[in-house]
Amino acid sequence: MNSIIEFNKAFSYLKKHLGEYKKTRRISQIFTTIETILELLIPMMMGITLNTAVYTKDLGQAMKYGAIMVGLSLITMYCGMQASKNAGLTSSGIAANTREAEYRNIQKFSFEDLEHFGVPSLLTRLTSDMQQLSQSMFMSTRFVIKTVVMAIFSFALAFRASAKLSLIFLVGVPVLFIALMLLTTYAIPKFRKARYQYDNLNLVIEENLNNMRVIKAFVRKRYELDKFGIQNEEMFRLSDGSQGPMSYFFPISNFVLFGTFVAITYFGGIEIIEGRLGVGDLISFNMYAIMLLGAFIGMSMVLTMFMAASPGVTRVVEVLKKVPSMDNDDKIEGLVPEDGSIDFDNVSFKYEKDSETYQLEDINLHIKSGESIGILGPTGSSKSTLVQLIPRLYDISKGSLKVGGHDVKSYDLHTLRDAVSIVLQKNTLFSGTIADNLRWGDEHASDEEIRKAAQIAQADDFVSQRNDSYESKLGQGGSGVSGGQKQRLTIARSLLKKPKILILDNSTSAVDTKTETAIIEGINKNLKDLTKIIISQRVSSFKYVDRIIVMEEGKIADIGSHKDLYQRNKVYRQTYDIQQQGGGDNE
């Protein structure tokens, strides 16, 4: 019963996304009500026909009542068709509206929020769980009213036909109710676990498909098949554990239904023999009994479906109700960064609020507008974490962070991130043309501006050599270009944003030193006022920077020029010497 209460709360919340489909829902409910009432009139007409026209052998009366029943049947069919059509439109409509609202809210999520739910879980909530919502809306629109109206009126009409025979229902209905409660009590927890198991299954599938090259390279197909098999078997076990018990409900329902018919036939026959009931009344009563028990069985299945859908619908609501951890409440309307200066004052950061461990501690760093900064440090020293705080991909835990002279929280997120362009090592391209991908930086960029940005990023040469040049099609994830070419295209895309701050986070790792030098030289020559932050494991990347920051264990260990750091910082000196011995192109 808790599942029904939980479902009702979640479902009521989602009804606000009906939007323009409120009208189709009302139309469906009206036609459903008319259809149900007409279905109840047909047994009554049949009883009247048998008791009057058939016994008196009045052919005219029989044809008259027969024509009325045919007419009622045709109207009932039309109403049923309209009810189903509008219910289907309503269920598809609310799913589409809710999916869009959920997707819009996901776009507001910070990295922390995305990590909280996980990509596989969000995929399930946008697809499979949304299907649960659609089915629930169809059932609530089409069948809840039908079963309730059918149950009330069929019992009233059956009682009107024979109050004595109606007592039989006091045995059948409770048996069905008890069976339903026992079965659902066992099945519902399994339904809930099954919804979350979809997340685990999606995770395995997503990892496998995204990393197919790695799997083939390491010949790990059998391992991945076994891993998928474990999750798939668990999915089967939970699905069978939830749906299996519910399959017992139909045999139990049939047993009760047939037992009721036997009792009605036996006791009804006695009533006819003793003259207290007509044959037509018994036939009508039988039909009402079928309708009543059918309505109860239908209502039971609707409730069961609601309880089974409850976890999925609730999960959809969780995403919609999730308030992004990174708010925009302190923004100052119209505020834009004055320049590309960056000021860290006693900044500390940790990913989890309850954690005692900080990934960054006591960062004090002041970067002038137009300055070039290099950041070097061992893996795990939080270099990437540091720069991701600048465009507020994460929020600082302590201290103060300013960009362009103002606290980052004073800016509208869109404005701040337009001013800060970050190119990651694994930056992604999308399916579409190369020009379409570059226009992510500026959707209104001219062909000339696109080519200029590509030239600075050393991408124009290889793009121009393709048959369709900038109109060349790329596959999903940017398939069709090499890793180094992809990095150069993402750099060009970022330059088209015309940012005040450019962050290159190991984004030249897949290109050779000569190409990397040409990229840095091109940026320095054409974008003199741009503040540049370069994260790299190659000391050669810092040839044109003003200062180099050495990071260790989430702290700034040292800052200075190449000459100063080489003299006083052991880590920097060892890194430089090793790379010089290896030809200066080490990763």
Coordinates of C-alpha atoms in Angstrom, one line a residue, residues 82-471:
Q82 CA -12.1 7.7 -29.2
A83 CA -11.2 7.0 -25.6
S84 CA -8.2 4.9 -26.5
K85 CA -7.0 7.3 -29.2
N86 CA -7.1 10.3 -26.8
A87 CA -5.6 8.3 -23.9
G88 CA -2.7 7.2 -26.1
L89 CA -2.1 10.8 -27.2
T90 CA -2.2 11.9 -23.5
S91 CA 0.2 9.2 -22.4
S92 CA 2.7 9.9 -25.2
G93 CA 2.3 13.7 -24.6
I94 CA 3.1 13.7 -20.9
A95 CA 6.1 11.4 -21.5
A96 CA 7.4 13.8 -24.2
N97 CA 6.8 16.9 -22.0
T98 CA 8.3 15.3 -18.9
R99 CA 11.3 13.9 -20.8
E100 CA 12.0 17.4 -22.1
A101 CA 11.6 19.0 -18.6
E102 CA 13.9 16.3 -17.1
Y103 CA 16.5 16.8 -19.9
R104 CA 16.4 20.6 -19.3
N105 CA 17.0 20.1 -15.6
I106 CA 19.9 17.8 -16.3
Q107 CA 21.5 20.5 -18.4
K108 CA 21.6 22.7 -15.3
F109 CA 23.4 20.0 -13.3
S110 CA 26.9 20.6 -12.1
F111 CA 29.5 17.8 -12.4
E112 CA 28.7 17.0 -8.7
D113 CA 25.0 16.4 -9.6
L114 CA 25.9 14.3 -12.6
E115 CA 28.2 12.1 -10.5
H116 CA 25.4 11.8 -7.9
F117 CA 23.0 10.1 -10.4
G118 CA 25.5 8.6 -12.8
V119 CA 25.1 8.7 -16.6
P120 CA 23.7 5.1 -16.9
S121 CA 21.0 5.9 -14.3
L122 CA 20.0 9.2 -16.1
L123 CA 19.7 7.2 -19.4
T124 CA 17.4 4.7 -17.7
R125 CA 15.3 7.5 -16.2
L126 CA 15.0 9.3 -19.6
T127 CA 14.0 6.1 -21.4
S128 CA 12.8 3.0 -19.5
D129 CA 11.4 4.8 -16.5
M130 CA 9.7 7.3 -18.8
Q131 CA 7.9 4.4 -20.5
Q132 CA 6.6 3.4 -17.1
L133 CA 5.2 6.9 -16.7
S134 CA 3.6 6.7 -20.2
Q135 CA 1.9 3.4 -19.4
S136 CA 0.7 4.6 -16.1
M137 CA -0.9 7.7 -17.6
F138 CA -2.7 5.6 -20.2
M139 CA -4.0 3.2 -17.6
S140 CA -5.1 6.0 -15.3
T141 CA -6.8 7.9 -18.1
R142 CA -8.4 4.9 -19.8
F143 CA -9.1 2.2 -17.3
V144 CA -9.3 3.7 -13.7
I145 CA -12.6 5.5 -14.5
K146 CA -13.9 2.5 -16.5
T147 CA -13.2 0.0 -13.8
V148 CA -14.6 2.2 -11.0
V149 CA -17.8 3.1 -12.9
M150 CA -18.2 -0.5 -14.0
A151 CA -17.8 -1.9 -10.5
I152 CA -20.2 0.5 -8.9
F153 CA -23.0 0.3 -11.5
S154 CA -22.7 -3.4 -12.3
F155 CA -23.0 -4.2 -8.6
A156 CA -26.0 -1.8 -8.2
L157 CA -27.7 -3.4 -11.3
A158 CA -26.9 -6.9 -10.2
F159 CA -28.3 -6.1 -6.7
R160 CA -31.4 -4.7 -8.5
A161 CA -31.8 -7.9 -10.5
S162 CA -31.4 -10.1 -7.4
A163 CA -30.3 -8.9 -3.9
K164 CA -30.1 -12.5 -2.7
L165 CA -27.7 -13.7 -5.4
S166 CA -25.6 -10.6 -4.9
L167 CA -24.4 -12.0 -1.6
I168 CA -22.2 -14.4 -3.6
F169 CA -19.9 -11.5 -4.3
L170 CA -19.1 -11.2 -0.6
V171 CA -17.1 -14.4 -1.0
G172 CA -15.5 -13.9 -4.4
V173 CA -14.3 -10.3 -4.0
P174 CA -12.5 -10.6 -0.7
V175 CA -10.6 -13.7 -2.0
L176 CA -9.4 -11.7 -5.0
F177 CA -8.4 -8.8 -2.7
I178 CA -6.4 -11.0 -0.3
A179 CA -4.7 -12.8 -3.2
L180 CA -3.7 -9.4 -4.7
M181 CA -2.3 -8.0 -1.5
L182 CA -0.2 -11.2 -0.7
L183 CA 1.2 -11.3 -4.2
T184 CA 2.1 -7.6 -4.5
T185 CA 3.7 -7.5 -1.0
Y186 CA 6.2 -10.1 -2.3
A187 CA 6.6 -8.7 -5.8
I188 CA 6.9 -4.9 -5.3
P189 CA 10.3 -4.9 -3.6
K190 CA 11.6 -6.9 -6.6
F191 CA 10.1 -4.4 -9.0
R192 CA 12.0 -1.6 -7.2
K193 CA 15.3 -3.5 -7.3
A194 CA 14.7 -4.3 -11.0
R195 CA 14.5 -0.6 -11.9
Y196 CA 17.9 0.1 -10.3
Q197 CA 19.4 -3.0 -11.9
Y198 CA 18.6 -1.4 -15.3
D199 CA 21.2 1.2 -14.3
N200 CA 23.9 -1.4 -13.7
L201 CA 23.1 -3.1 -17.0
N202 CA 23.2 0.2 -18.8
L203 CA 26.6 0.9 -17.2
V204 CA 28.1 -2.3 -18.6
I205 CA 26.6 -1.8 -22.0
E206 CA 27.8 1.9 -22.2
E207 CA 31.3 1.1 -21.1
N208 CA 31.6 -1.8 -23.5
L209 CA 30.4 0.1 -26.6
N210 CA 32.4 3.2 -25.8
N211 CA 35.6 1.2 -25.2
M212 CA 35.2 -1.4 -27.9
R213 CA 38.7 -0.7 -29.4
V214 CA 40.3 -1.2 -26.0
I215 CA 38.4 -4.5 -25.5
K216 CA 39.5 -5.8 -28.9
A217 CA 43.1 -4.6 -28.4
F218 CA 43.4 -6.5 -25.1
V219 CA 41.3 -9.5 -26.3
R220 CA 38.9 -9.1 -23.4
K221 CA 35.7 -10.1 -25.2
R222 CA 35.1 -13.2 -23.1
Y223 CA 35.6 -11.2 -19.9
E224 CA 33.2 -8.5 -21.0
L225 CA 30.6 -11.1 -22.1
D226 CA 30.9 -12.7 -18.7
K227 CA 30.5 -9.3 -17.0
F228 CA 27.4 -8.6 -19.1
G229 CA 26.1 -12.1 -18.4
I230 CA 26.2 -11.5 -14.7
Q231 CA 24.2 -8.3 -14.9
N232 CA 21.8 -9.7 -17.4
E233 CA 21.2 -12.8 -15.3
E234 CA 20.5 -10.5 -12.3
M235 CA 18.1 -8.5 -14.4
F236 CA 16.3 -11.7 -15.4
R237 CA 16.2 -12.9 -11.8
L238 CA 14.7 -9.7 -10.5
S239 CA 12.2 -9.4 -13.4
D240 CA 11.1 -13.0 -13.0
G241 CA 10.9 -12.5 -9.2
S242 CA 8.6 -9.6 -9.7
Q243 CA 6.5 -10.7 -12.6
G244 CA 6.4 -14.4 -11.7
P245 CA 4.2 -14.1 -8.6
M246 CA 1.8 -11.7 -10.4
S247 CA 1.2 -14.4 -13.0
Y248 CA -0.5 -16.4 -10.3
F249 CA -3.2 -13.8 -10.1
F250 CA -4.9 -14.7 -13.4
P251 CA -5.4 -18.4 -12.5
I252 CA -6.7 -17.3 -9.1
S253 CA -9.0 -14.8 -10.7
N254 CA -10.3 -17.5 -13.1
F255 CA -10.9 -19.9 -10.3
V256 CA -12.9 -17.2 -8.4
L257 CA -14.8 -16.2 -11.6
F258 CA -15.8 -19.8 -12.5
G259 CA -16.7 -20.6 -8.9
T260 CA -18.9 -17.5 -8.8
F261 CA -20.6 -18.6 -12.1
V262 CA -21.2 -22.1 -10.6
A263 CA -22.7 -20.6 -7.5
I264 CA -24.9 -18.1 -9.5
T265 CA -26.1 -20.9 -11.8
Y266 CA -27.0 -23.2 -8.9
F267 CA -28.7 -20.7 -6.6
G268 CA -30.1 -18.8 -9.6
G269 CA -31.7 -22.0 -10.9
I270 CA -33.4 -22.6 -7.6
E271 CA -34.7 -19.0 -7.7
I272 CA -36.1 -19.6 -11.2
I273 CA -37.7 -22.9 -10.2
E274 CA -39.3 -21.3 -7.2
G275 CA -40.6 -18.4 -9.5
R276 CA -38.7 -15.6 -7.8
L277 CA -36.5 -14.9 -10.8
G278 CA -37.0 -14.8 -14.5
V279 CA -34.6 -16.4 -17.0
G280 CA -33.8 -13.0 -18.5
D281 CA -33.0 -11.6 -15.0
L282 CA -30.6 -14.5 -14.4
I283 CA -28.8 -13.9 -17.7
S284 CA -28.6 -10.2 -17.0
F285 CA -27.3 -11.0 -13.5
N286 CA -24.6 -13.3 -15.0
M287 CA -23.5 -10.6 -17.3
Y288 CA -23.3 -8.0 -14.5
A289 CA -21.4 -10.6 -12.4
I290 CA -18.9 -10.9 -15.3
M291 CA -18.6 -7.1 -15.5
L292 CA -18.2 -6.7 -11.7
L293 CA -15.6 -9.4 -11.3
G294 CA -13.9 -8.3 -14.5
A295 CA -13.9 -4.7 -13.2
F296 CA -12.3 -5.8 -10.0
I297 CA -9.7 -7.9 -11.7
G298 CA -9.0 -5.0 -14.1
M299 CA -8.8 -2.6 -11.1
S300 CA -6.4 -5.1 -9.4
M301 CA -4.2 -5.2 -12.4
V302 CA -4.2 -1.4 -12.7
L303 CA -3.1 -1.1 -9.1
T304 CA -0.5 -3.8 -9.6
M305 CA 0.9 -1.9 -12.6
F306 CA 0.9 1.3 -10.6
M307 CA 2.9 -0.4 -7.8
A308 CA 5.3 -1.9 -10.4
A309 CA 5.7 1.5 -12.1
S310 CA 6.1 3.4 -8.8
P311 CA 9.9 3.0 -8.5
G312 CA 10.3 4.2 -12.1
V313 CA 7.9 7.2 -11.8
T314 CA 9.5 8.1 -8.5
R315 CA 13.0 8.1 -10.1
V316 CA 11.8 10.5 -12.8
V317 CA 10.5 12.9 -10.1
E318 CA 13.8 12.7 -8.3
V319 CA 15.6 14.2 -11.3
L320 CA 12.9 16.8 -11.9
K321 CA 12.9 17.9 -8.2
K322 CA 16.7 17.9 -8.0
V323 CA 17.8 21.4 -7.3
P324 CA 21.2 21.9 -9.0
S325 CA 23.9 22.1 -6.4
M326 CA 25.4 25.0 -8.2
D327 CA 22.9 27.9 -8.0
N328 CA 22.8 31.2 -9.8
D329 CA 21.1 33.1 -7.0
D330 CA 24.0 35.6 -6.3
K331 CA 24.4 36.7 -9.9
I332 CA 24.4 40.4 -10.8
E333 CA 22.3 41.0 -13.9
G334 CA 24.4 42.3 -16.8
L335 CA 27.8 41.7 -15.1
V336 CA 30.5 40.6 -17.5
P337 CA 34.2 40.0 -16.7
E338 CA 36.2 43.1 -17.2
D339 CA 39.3 41.2 -18.3
G340 CA 41.0 37.8 -18.0
S341 CA 42.5 38.2 -14.5
I342 CA 42.1 35.4 -12.0
D343 CA 42.5 35.6 -8.2
F344 CA 42.6 32.6 -5.9
D345 CA 42.6 33.7 -2.2
N346 CA 43.0 30.9 0.3
V347 CA 40.9 28.5 -1.9
S348 CA 40.3 25.0 -0.7
F349 CA 38.1 22.4 -2.4
K350 CA 36.7 18.9 -1.8
Y351 CA 34.4 16.8 -3.9
E352 CA 32.2 15.6 -1.1
K353 CA 30.9 18.0 1.5
D354 CA 31.1 15.5 4.3
S355 CA 34.6 14.4 3.4
E356 CA 37.5 15.4 5.6
T357 CA 40.0 15.3 2.7
Y358 CA 40.5 18.3 0.5
Q359 CA 41.7 17.9 -3.1
L360 CA 43.0 21.5 -3.1
E361 CA 44.2 23.3 0.0
D362 CA 45.1 27.0 0.6
I363 CA 45.5 28.0 -3.0
N364 CA 46.7 31.5 -3.3
L365 CA 47.3 32.5 -7.0
H366 CA 47.0 35.8 -8.8
I367 CA 47.1 35.8 -12.6
K368 CA 47.1 39.0 -14.6
S369 CA 45.0 39.5 -17.6
G370 CA 46.8 38.4 -20.8
E371 CA 49.4 36.4 -18.8
S372 CA 50.5 32.9 -19.8
I373 CA 50.7 30.3 -17.1
G374 CA 52.0 26.7 -17.2
I375 CA 51.0 24.1 -14.7
L376 CA 53.1 21.1 -14.0
G377 CA 52.7 18.3 -11.5
P378 CA 52.5 14.5 -11.0
T379 CA 49.3 12.6 -11.6
G380 CA 46.8 13.2 -8.8
S381 CA 48.2 16.6 -7.8
S382 CA 44.7 18.2 -8.7
K383 CA 45.9 20.3 -11.7
S384 CA 42.7 19.8 -13.6
T385 CA 40.6 20.3 -10.5
L386 CA 42.2 23.7 -10.0
V387 CA 41.3 25.0 -13.5
Q388 CA 37.8 23.5 -13.4
L389 CA 37.0 25.9 -10.5
I390 CA 37.5 28.9 -12.8
P391 CA 34.4 28.4 -15.0
R392 CA 32.5 27.0 -12.0
L393 CA 32.4 23.4 -13.2
Y394 CA 32.7 22.9 -9.4
D395 CA 32.2 25.4 -6.6
I396 CA 35.0 26.1 -4.2
S397 CA 34.6 24.9 -0.6
K398 CA 36.5 27.7 1.1
G399 CA 38.1 31.0 0.3
S400 CA 37.4 33.4 -2.6
L401 CA 37.8 33.0 -6.4
K402 CA 37.5 36.0 -8.7
V403 CA 37.5 36.3 -12.5
G404 CA 37.8 39.6 -14.2
G405 CA 37.7 41.4 -10.8
H406 CA 34.5 39.9 -9.5
D407 CA 33.6 36.8 -7.5
V408 CA 32.7 33.9 -9.9
K409 CA 29.3 33.6 -8.2
S410 CA 28.4 37.1 -9.2
Y411 CA 28.3 36.1 -12.8
D412 CA 25.5 34.4 -14.6
L413 CA 26.8 30.9 -15.3
H414 CA 26.3 31.3 -19.1
T415 CA 28.2 34.6 -19.1
L416 CA 31.1 33.2 -17.0
R417 CA 31.5 30.1 -19.1
D418 CA 31.4 32.2 -22.3
A419 CA 34.4 34.1 -21.0
V420 CA 36.3 31.0 -20.0
S421 CA 37.1 28.4 -22.6
I422 CA 38.4 25.1 -21.4
V423 CA 39.8 22.4 -23.7
L424 CA 40.1 19.0 -22.0
Q425 CA 42.4 16.2 -23.0
K426 CA 39.4 14.1 -23.9
N427 CA 37.2 16.8 -25.3
T428 CA 34.4 15.5 -27.5
L429 CA 33.3 16.2 -31.0
F430 CA 29.7 15.4 -32.2
S431 CA 28.2 13.8 -35.2
G432 CA 27.8 16.3 -38.0
T433 CA 30.1 18.3 -40.2
I434 CA 33.4 19.7 -39.1
A435 CA 32.0 23.2 -39.6
D436 CA 29.0 22.3 -37.3
N437 CA 31.4 21.2 -34.6
L438 CA 33.5 24.3 -34.8
R439 CA 30.4 26.5 -34.6
W440 CA 29.8 25.2 -31.1
G441 CA 32.2 28.0 -30.3
D442 CA 30.1 30.5 -32.1
E443 CA 27.0 29.5 -34.0
H444 CA 27.1 32.6 -36.1
A445 CA 30.8 32.3 -37.1
S446 CA 31.5 33.0 -40.8
D447 CA 33.4 30.6 -43.0
E448 CA 36.4 32.9 -42.8
E449 CA 36.4 33.0 -39.0
I450 CA 36.2 29.2 -38.9
R451 CA 39.2 28.9 -41.2
K452 CA 41.2 31.5 -39.2
A453 CA 40.6 29.6 -35.9
A454 CA 41.5 26.3 -37.6
Q455 CA 44.7 27.8 -38.9
I456 CA 45.8 29.0 -35.4
A457 CA 45.0 25.5 -34.1
Q458 CA 47.0 23.9 -36.9
A459 CA 43.8 22.1 -38.2
D460 CA 43.3 23.9 -41.5
D461 CA 45.8 21.8 -43.4
F462 CA 44.3 18.4 -42.8
V463 CA 40.7 19.7 -43.0
S464 CA 41.3 21.3 -46.4
Q465 CA 42.8 18.0 -47.7
R466 CA 39.5 16.2 -47.1
N467 CA 37.1 15.8 -50.1
D468 CA 34.4 18.0 -48.5
S469 CA 36.8 20.2 -46.5
Y470 CA 34.9 21.8 -43.6
E471 CA 31.6 20.1 -44.7

